[in-house]
Short mmCIF file of C-alpha atoms and ligand atoms in Angstrom, two decimals:
data_model
loop_
_atom_site.label_atom_id
_atom_site.label_comp_id
_atom_site.label_asym_id
_atom_site.label_seq_id
_atom_site.Cartn_x
_atom_site.Cartn_y
_atom_site.Cartn_z
CA MET B 1 0.15 0.06 0.24
CA THR B 2 1.04 3.51 -0.87
CA PRO B 3 1.69 5.21 2.45
CA LEU B 4 -0.09 8.65 3.22
CA ILE B 5 1.38 11.39 4.70
CA ALA B 6 -1.37 13.62 5.69
CA GLY B 7 -1.02 17.27 6.86
CA ASN B 8 -3.72 19.28 9.13
CA TRP B 9 -3.42 22.79 9.27
CA LYS B 10 -6.42 23.11 11.66
CA MET B 11 -7.22 26.80 12.33
CA ASN B 12 -3.96 28.16 11.09
CA GLY B 13 -2.75 29.87 7.76
CA LEU B 14 -3.70 33.01 5.79
CA HIS B 15 -3.27 33.65 2.46
CA PRO B 16 1.00 33.53 2.38
CA ALA B 17 0.43 29.98 3.85
CA THR B 18 0.01 28.78 0.53
CA ALA B 19 3.85 29.15 -0.36
CA GLU B 20 4.40 26.34 2.12
CA VAL B 21 2.49 24.19 -0.30
CA SER B 22 4.70 25.06 -3.33
CA ALA B 23 7.37 24.71 -1.34
CA VAL B 24 6.25 20.91 -0.58
CA ALA B 25 5.49 20.40 -3.98
CA ALA B 26 9.03 21.97 -5.04
CA GLY B 27 10.44 19.61 -2.63
CA LEU B 28 8.71 16.62 -3.72
CA ALA B 29 9.81 17.35 -7.28
CA ALA B 30 13.54 18.09 -6.50
CA ALA B 31 14.08 14.57 -4.10
CA PRO B 32 14.26 11.59 -5.90
CA ALA B 33 11.79 9.33 -4.71
CA ARG B 34 13.07 5.72 -3.07
CA GLY B 35 9.23 4.74 -2.92
CA GLU B 36 5.96 6.03 -3.67
CA VAL B 37 4.37 8.03 -1.12
CA GLU B 38 0.90 9.68 -1.39
CA VAL B 39 0.74 13.42 -0.30
CA LEU B 40 -2.07 15.53 1.36
CA ILE B 41 -3.04 18.81 2.37
CA CYS B 42 -5.63 19.82 4.24
CA PRO B 43 -5.52 23.67 4.83
CA PRO B 44 -8.63 25.71 6.74
CA ALA B 45 -11.79 26.26 4.10
CA THR B 46 -11.02 29.71 3.40
CA LEU B 47 -7.34 28.62 1.96
CA MET B 48 -9.24 25.51 -0.47
CA PHE B 49 -9.09 27.36 -3.71
CA PRO B 50 -5.36 28.98 -3.10
CA VAL B 51 -4.16 25.88 -1.88
CA ARG B 52 -5.66 24.08 -5.00
CA ASP B 53 -4.00 26.36 -7.19
CA ALA B 54 -0.75 26.24 -5.55
CA ALA B 55 -0.84 22.38 -5.67
CA ALA B 56 -2.25 22.18 -9.30
CA GLY B 57 0.11 20.09 -11.62
CA THR B 58 2.34 18.91 -8.41
CA ALA B 59 2.05 15.67 -6.51
CA VAL B 60 -0.03 17.27 -3.40
CA VAL B 61 -3.49 16.29 -2.95
CA LEU B 62 -6.19 18.61 -1.28
CA GLY B 63 -8.26 17.70 1.42
CA GLY B 64 -10.71 19.24 3.86
CA GLN B 65 -10.60 19.18 7.69
CA ASN B 66 -14.42 18.39 8.22
CA CYS B 67 -17.61 18.20 6.23
CA HIS B 68 -21.41 18.55 7.01
CA SER B 69 -23.26 15.30 6.42
CA GLU B 70 -25.83 17.10 4.47
CA ARG B 71 -25.36 17.95 0.40
CA GLN B 72 -26.59 21.58 0.82
CA GLY B 73 -28.92 23.91 3.08
CA ALA B 74 -29.54 25.84 5.75
CA PHE B 75 -26.77 24.90 7.75
CA THR B 76 -25.18 28.30 8.75
CA GLY B 77 -21.51 27.98 8.92
CA GLU B 78 -21.16 24.69 7.26
CA VAL B 79 -19.32 23.13 4.57
CA SER B 80 -20.83 19.96 2.56
CA ALA B 81 -18.55 17.14 1.06
CA GLU B 82 -19.84 18.71 -2.12
CA MET B 83 -18.52 22.03 -1.53
CA LEU B 84 -15.00 20.55 -0.74
CA ALA B 85 -15.26 18.40 -3.71
CA ASP B 86 -15.97 21.15 -5.81
CA ALA B 87 -13.02 22.96 -4.28
CA GLY B 88 -10.81 20.09 -5.45
CA ALA B 89 -10.76 17.92 -2.79
CA LYS B 90 -9.81 14.36 -2.83
CA TYR B 91 -10.05 13.56 1.15
CA CYS B 92 -11.77 14.98 3.94
CA ILE B 93 -10.69 14.28 7.57
CA VAL B 94 -14.00 12.99 9.69
CA GLY B 95 -14.31 13.01 13.73
CA HIS B 96 -11.04 14.36 14.58
CA SER B 97 -10.81 14.41 18.23
CA GLU B 98 -10.81 18.12 18.71
CA ARG B 99 -14.19 18.00 16.90
CA ARG B 100 -15.49 15.14 18.86
CA GLU B 101 -14.72 17.40 21.75
CA THR B 102 -15.21 20.92 21.19
CA CYS B 103 -18.02 20.77 18.82
CA SER B 104 -19.38 17.53 20.64
CA GLU B 105 -19.54 15.38 17.34
CA ARG B 106 -20.98 11.87 18.20
CA ASN B 107 -19.97 8.66 16.32
CA VAL B 108 -23.20 8.52 14.23
CA GLU B 109 -22.43 11.92 12.98
CA ILE B 110 -19.17 11.15 12.26
CA SER B 111 -20.30 8.06 10.53
CA ALA B 112 -22.90 10.17 8.30
CA LYS B 113 -20.37 12.49 7.30
CA ALA B 114 -18.07 9.47 6.23
CA ASP B 115 -21.32 8.54 4.07
CA ALA B 116 -21.55 12.06 2.66
CA CYS B 117 -17.97 11.94 1.64
CA HIS B 118 -18.46 8.80 -0.54
CA ARG B 119 -21.65 10.29 -1.86
CA ALA B 120 -19.23 13.46 -2.91
CA GLY B 121 -16.77 11.42 -4.37
CA ILE B 122 -14.18 11.90 -1.52
CA THR B 123 -12.33 9.60 0.56
CA PRO B 124 -13.10 10.14 4.38
CA ILE B 125 -10.48 9.68 6.77
CA VAL B 126 -12.30 8.43 10.02
CA CYS B 127 -10.59 9.45 13.17
CA VAL B 128 -10.45 7.57 16.62
CA GLY B 129 -8.55 7.56 19.96
CA GLU B 130 -8.44 6.65 23.15
CA THR B 131 -8.18 9.48 25.98
CA ARG B 132 -5.37 9.05 28.65
CA TRP B 133 -7.84 7.83 31.07
CA GLU B 134 -8.83 4.74 28.90
CA ARG B 135 -4.58 3.99 27.91
CA ASN B 136 -3.82 3.81 31.65
CA ALA B 137 -7.04 1.86 32.60
CA GLY B 138 -5.84 -0.74 29.74
CA LYS B 139 -8.70 0.00 27.60
CA ALA B 140 -7.24 1.56 24.41
CA VAL B 141 -7.70 -1.09 22.03
CA GLN B 142 -11.10 -1.68 23.21
CA ALA B 143 -12.41 2.14 23.26
CA VAL B 144 -10.98 3.00 19.98
CA ALA B 145 -12.20 -0.37 18.07
CA ALA B 146 -15.49 0.31 19.30
CA MET B 147 -15.14 4.20 18.27
CA LEU B 148 -14.55 2.99 14.69
CA ALA B 149 -17.03 0.54 14.61
CA ALA B 150 -19.55 3.41 15.38
CA SER B 151 -17.65 5.90 13.20
CA LEU B 152 -17.67 4.15 10.19
CA PRO B 153 -19.96 4.72 7.09
CA GLU B 154 -23.54 2.95 7.12
CA GLU B 155 -24.99 3.62 4.09
CA SER B 156 -22.00 3.42 1.71
CA THR B 157 -19.07 1.40 0.72
CA GLY B 158 -16.19 3.50 -0.92
CA PRO B 159 -12.30 4.09 -0.50
CA LEU B 160 -11.71 4.58 2.98
CA VAL B 161 -8.76 5.63 5.30
CA VAL B 162 -8.65 5.33 9.10
CA ALA B 163 -6.17 7.50 11.66
CA TYR B 164 -5.40 6.43 14.93
CA GLU B 165 -4.74 9.63 17.13
CA PRO B 166 -4.66 9.21 20.58
CA ILE B 167 -5.89 11.99 22.50
CA TRP B 168 -3.13 12.46 24.75
CA ALA B 169 -0.85 12.25 22.11
CA VAL B 170 -2.42 15.19 19.83
CA GLY B 171 -0.26 18.51 20.46
CA THR B 172 1.48 17.29 23.28
CA GLY B 173 4.77 16.14 22.19
CA VAL B 174 4.02 12.62 23.68
CA VAL B 175 3.72 9.59 21.72
CA PRO B 176 2.61 5.88 22.18
CA SER B 177 5.70 3.39 22.05
CA THR B 178 5.65 1.29 18.90
CA GLY B 179 4.46 -1.50 20.78
CA GLU B 180 1.38 0.30 21.81
CA ILE B 181 0.96 1.78 17.90
CA ALA B 182 1.07 -1.93 16.59
CA GLU B 183 -1.56 -3.31 18.85
CA VAL B 184 -4.01 -0.72 18.23
CA HIS B 185 -3.24 -0.85 14.49
CA ALA B 186 -3.97 -4.56 14.39
CA ALA B 187 -7.16 -4.26 15.90
CA LEU B 188 -8.38 -1.17 13.83
CA LYS B 189 -7.29 -2.99 10.58
CA ALA B 190 -9.13 -6.35 11.52
CA LEU B 191 -12.08 -3.86 11.85
CA ALA B 192 -11.58 -1.54 8.74
CA GLY B 193 -10.91 -4.65 6.34
CA PRO B 194 -8.27 -5.27 3.42
CA GLY B 195 -7.13 -2.26 1.48
CA VAL B 196 -7.89 0.40 4.04
CA ARG B 197 -4.75 2.46 5.11
CA VAL B 198 -4.49 3.27 8.95
CA LEU B 199 -2.77 6.04 9.55
CA TYR B 200 -1.17 7.05 13.10
CA GLY B 201 -1.50 10.70 14.23
CA GLY B 202 -0.55 12.93 17.30
CA SER B 203 3.22 14.64 17.83
CA VAL B 204 4.58 12.94 14.55
CA LYS B 205 7.77 15.23 13.68
CA PRO B 206 10.48 14.81 11.50
CA GLU B 207 12.76 13.01 14.45
CA ASN B 208 10.38 10.19 15.39
CA ALA B 209 8.75 9.44 11.72
CA ALA B 210 10.84 6.92 10.77
CA GLU B 211 10.12 4.58 13.59
CA ILE B 212 6.50 5.53 13.83
CA LEU B 213 6.22 4.85 9.94
CA ALA B 214 8.22 1.34 10.16
CA THR B 215 6.05 0.18 12.64
CA PRO B 216 3.80 -2.71 11.49
CA GLY B 217 0.53 -1.54 11.01
CA VAL B 218 1.27 1.77 10.17
CA ASP B 219 -0.03 3.04 6.63
CA GLY B 220 1.12 6.52 7.05
CA ALA B 221 0.81 9.66 9.32
CA LEU B 222 -1.77 12.17 10.09
CA ILE B 223 0.15 15.52 11.02
CA GLY B 224 -0.89 18.56 12.64
CA GLY B 225 1.96 21.40 14.15
CA ALA B 226 4.70 19.77 12.01
CA SER B 227 2.67 20.04 8.80
CA LEU B 228 2.60 23.76 9.03
CA LYS B 229 6.48 24.33 7.63
CA ALA B 230 7.21 22.90 4.54
CA GLU B 231 10.86 21.90 5.70
CA ASP B 232 9.44 19.84 8.75
CA PHE B 233 6.46 18.26 6.42
CA LEU B 234 9.38 17.30 3.89
CA GLY B 235 11.27 15.99 6.38
CA ILE B 236 8.63 13.67 7.66
CA ILE B 237 7.89 12.60 3.97
CA ALA B 238 11.35 11.58 3.60
CA ALA B 239 10.73 9.34 6.33
CA ALA B 240 8.12 7.63 4.30
CA ARG B 241 9.91 7.37 1.11
P1 LIG I 1 -0.02 17.04 16.05
O1 LIG I 1 -1.68 17.25 15.63
O2 LIG I 1 0.90 16.38 14.88
O3 LIG I 1 0.36 18.83 16.21
O4 LIG I 1 0.02 16.64 17.35
C1 LIG I 1 -1.88 15.76 14.78
C2 LIG I 1 -3.51 15.90 14.32
O5 LIG I 1 -4.34 16.23 15.45
O6 LIG I 1 -3.82 15.55 13.72
#
């Protein structure tokens, strides 16, 4: 499976940040690839079109960070999967822990969003992860598997990516051991089925990327902070090639 290296810019980036996309594209073109890798950038909604333009004709693929489950309508402030597709998105993150926490998104809504992605011809990246409490209680695998089972698309089949992001590792600089990652990924792969890439996310940096990406069951990474600067992001991509 071709590894997927996905950048999640979160609520970061004004118009000049599109220069980072050009720098990533230039870096990819300049470095001789030892192996295939798919590179995705998920900017905030305001930057979808300029990032699409900066990525046009390059190896960088565009994705969204969230979508609504409905196609269109009276949902002030929301963006549909069709709108993301219209802006050039090929993927959309759904169920990120920050949305589960700050926007109270539930599994049933995330499942509907994943269905909406398929309806719009986009690949959903379904995120799951345990709390620190669940990890300490020895319930991480159980919690994450239950979350994924309830968050998968219900009404549609189509291409799918899963991201394992332990909540306590997101933005903290703390990462699970490779043994812990491998254990969860094995469980998620069994649930998601063959051909589904399972990414690891949570404090991935150029310094730890090679070890994480070499862990059994890890098919790529979802990167927050270290995706904002082309140099860091390229360092992680290099570890995947
Ligand atoms: P981080 O974020 O790389 O900054 O820890 C990962 C994510 O939230 O996708």
